[in-house]
Amino acid sequence: MADNHTGELRRSLGVFDAVTIGLGSMLGAGIFAALGPAARAAGPGLLLGLAVAAVVAYCNATSSARLAARYPASGGTYVYGRERLGEFWGYLAGWGFVVGKTASCAAMALTIGSYAWPSHAHPVAVAAVVALTAVNYAGVQKSAWLTRLIVALVLAVLAAVIVAAFTSGAAGAEALRPVGTTVGGVVQAAGLLFFAFAGYARIATLGEEVRDPARTIPRAIPVALAIALAVYALVAVAALAVLGPQRLGQATAPLVDTVRAAGTGWLVPVVQVGAAVAALGSLLALILGVSRTTLAMARDHHLPHALTAVHPRFGVPHRAELLIGAVVAVLAATVDLRGAIGFSSFAVLIYYAVANASAVTLRPGEGRPVPAIPVIGLIGCVVLALAMPPASVLSGLVVLAIGVAAYAIRRIRAK
């Protein structure tokens, strides 16, 4: 039984549960929505962008897995940065994660509303946030079971899209050749597609709730990433082959357009339901991750200490979850979907940059990865972050500056 204020969380998740939570985060709005913007940025070089995003994601996954095995506590890179680089860098990572992923929660909620009931997207988004906050409040094990069902349904829908595309007469290999692709376009596409890969960090932020974290976390993160990459690659090839880069770049619902062009219009409502359910799975895991990082930062007094409370029955940080749920509900009722996604991508890349910088400091006896891996990950995160649209970069820098100012004020007052 967890203590009501500063007790430890319940360790109830195994490898399979951790993998499904990571997949529930990755197989969300990214695969249903990011293909269009990525194709606009890179044209036929979309697949190259996917490869770049996968390399950066692999480096981040490896760094995160090694760090999470050594520091199996809630908070993810907030904890790693604090322990390896110093309090400020841990705080900066935690701040970037909380604000970036809170915006991402709103984006996922709006995606649910847009697919489920387009004319009432905002009210549906708010309802989804309230419902999933209640699920998480009842305990992480219940969340893991729901995520299993969501992942199974989404994979089935994506498999139907892939089969429909590859068995139709509309698919053509010419559209897969990266002719006329620019380096800048590929890098921006990689940044947009990286948004869809970022879910594996949710496993690391649950470090205090998995059984045998030194074994579970390093196994679960690469497995979840490899499955997501395989699915993303197949879907991207299918969409490109059927629609071509120009039509794919103009599509607001790429997979709906893909099944229509493939002559399987009866799959349209199935894909719409799959998109809504996928975003639901991402939102479920996102709320989990943000609330755990909030808990870790509150334990260190970077956020109000009252947020450290752990529910005596359910063993979850219930005050942190309720606060995050309330903030996301307000954002879901008011913000624009594209703005939320762009801001979130920038902030999350900064978060992973700190993770890679932390992994660089690991010694051989501490499970250090191949030295080139965190270095490539660090450089990749910075490059992809700066390649995002200017408005996203500017808003991200402003919010990070606000967080730095708050940190400085707290340190001054503590003296």
CSV table of N, CA and C in Angstrom, one decimal, residues 109-110 112-114 116-130 332:
chain,number,residue,atom,x,y,z
A,109,ALA,N,-6.2,14.9,-27.9
A,109,ALA,CA,-7.7,15.0,-27.6
A,109,ALA,C,-8.4,15.6,-28.7
A,110,LEU,N,-7.8,16.6,-29.4
A,110,LEU,CA,-8.5,17.3,-30.5
A,110,LEU,C,-8.5,16.3,-31.7
A,112,ILE,N,-9.0,13.1,-31.5
A,112,ILE,CA,-10.1,12.2,-31.2
A,112,ILE,C,-11.4,12.9,-31.6
A,113,GLY,N,-11.5,14.2,-31.2
A,113,GLY,CA,-12.7,15.0,-31.5
A,113,GLY,C,-12.9,15.2,-33.0
A,114,SER,N,-11.8,15.4,-33.7
A,114,SER,CA,-11.9,15.7,-35.2
A,114,SER,C,-12.4,14.4,-35.9
A,116,ALA,N,-14.0,11.6,-34.4
A,116,ALA,CA,-15.2,11.1,-33.9
A,116,ALA,C,-16.4,11.9,-34.2
A,117,TRP,N,-16.3,13.2,-34.1
A,117,TRP,CA,-17.4,14.1,-34.3
A,117,TRP,C,-16.9,15.5,-34.7
A,118,PRO,N,-16.5,15.6,-36.0
A,118,PRO,CA,-15.8,16.8,-36.5
A,118,PRO,C,-16.5,18.2,-36.2
A,119,SER,N,-17.8,18.2,-36.2
A,119,SER,CA,-18.5,19.4,-35.9
A,119,SER,C,-18.5,19.8,-34.4
A,120,HIS,N,-18.2,18.9,-33.6
A,120,HIS,CA,-18.1,19.2,-32.1
A,120,HIS,C,-16.8,18.7,-31.6
A,121,ALA,N,-15.7,19.0,-32.3
A,121,ALA,CA,-14.4,18.4,-31.9
A,121,ALA,C,-14.0,18.8,-30.5
A,122,HIS,N,-14.1,20.1,-30.1
A,122,HIS,CA,-13.7,20.6,-28.8
A,122,HIS,C,-14.4,19.9,-27.7
A,123,PRO,N,-15.7,19.9,-27.7
A,123,PRO,CA,-16.4,19.2,-26.5
A,123,PRO,C,-16.1,17.7,-26.4
A,124,VAL,N,-15.9,17.0,-27.6
A,124,VAL,CA,-15.5,15.6,-27.5
A,124,VAL,C,-14.1,15.5,-27.0
A,125,ALA,N,-13.3,16.4,-27.3
A,125,ALA,CA,-11.9,16.4,-26.8
A,125,ALA,C,-11.9,16.5,-25.3
A,126,VAL,N,-12.6,17.4,-24.8
A,126,VAL,CA,-12.7,17.6,-23.3
A,126,VAL,C,-13.3,16.4,-22.6
A,127,ALA,N,-14.3,15.8,-23.2
A,127,ALA,CA,-14.9,14.6,-22.7
A,127,ALA,C,-13.9,13.4,-22.6
A,128,ALA,N,-13.1,13.3,-23.7
A,128,ALA,CA,-12.0,12.3,-23.7
A,128,ALA,C,-11.0,12.5,-22.6
A,129,VAL,N,-10.6,13.7,-22.4
A,129,VAL,CA,-9.6,14.0,-21.3
A,129,VAL,C,-10.2,13.6,-20.0
A,130,VAL,N,-11.4,14.0,-19.7
A,130,VAL,CA,-12.0,13.7,-18.4
A,130,VAL,C,-12.1,12.1,-18.2
A,332,ALA,N,-7.7,21.7,-24.5
A,332,ALA,CA,-8.4,21.0,-25.6
A,332,ALA,C,-9.7,21.8,-26.0
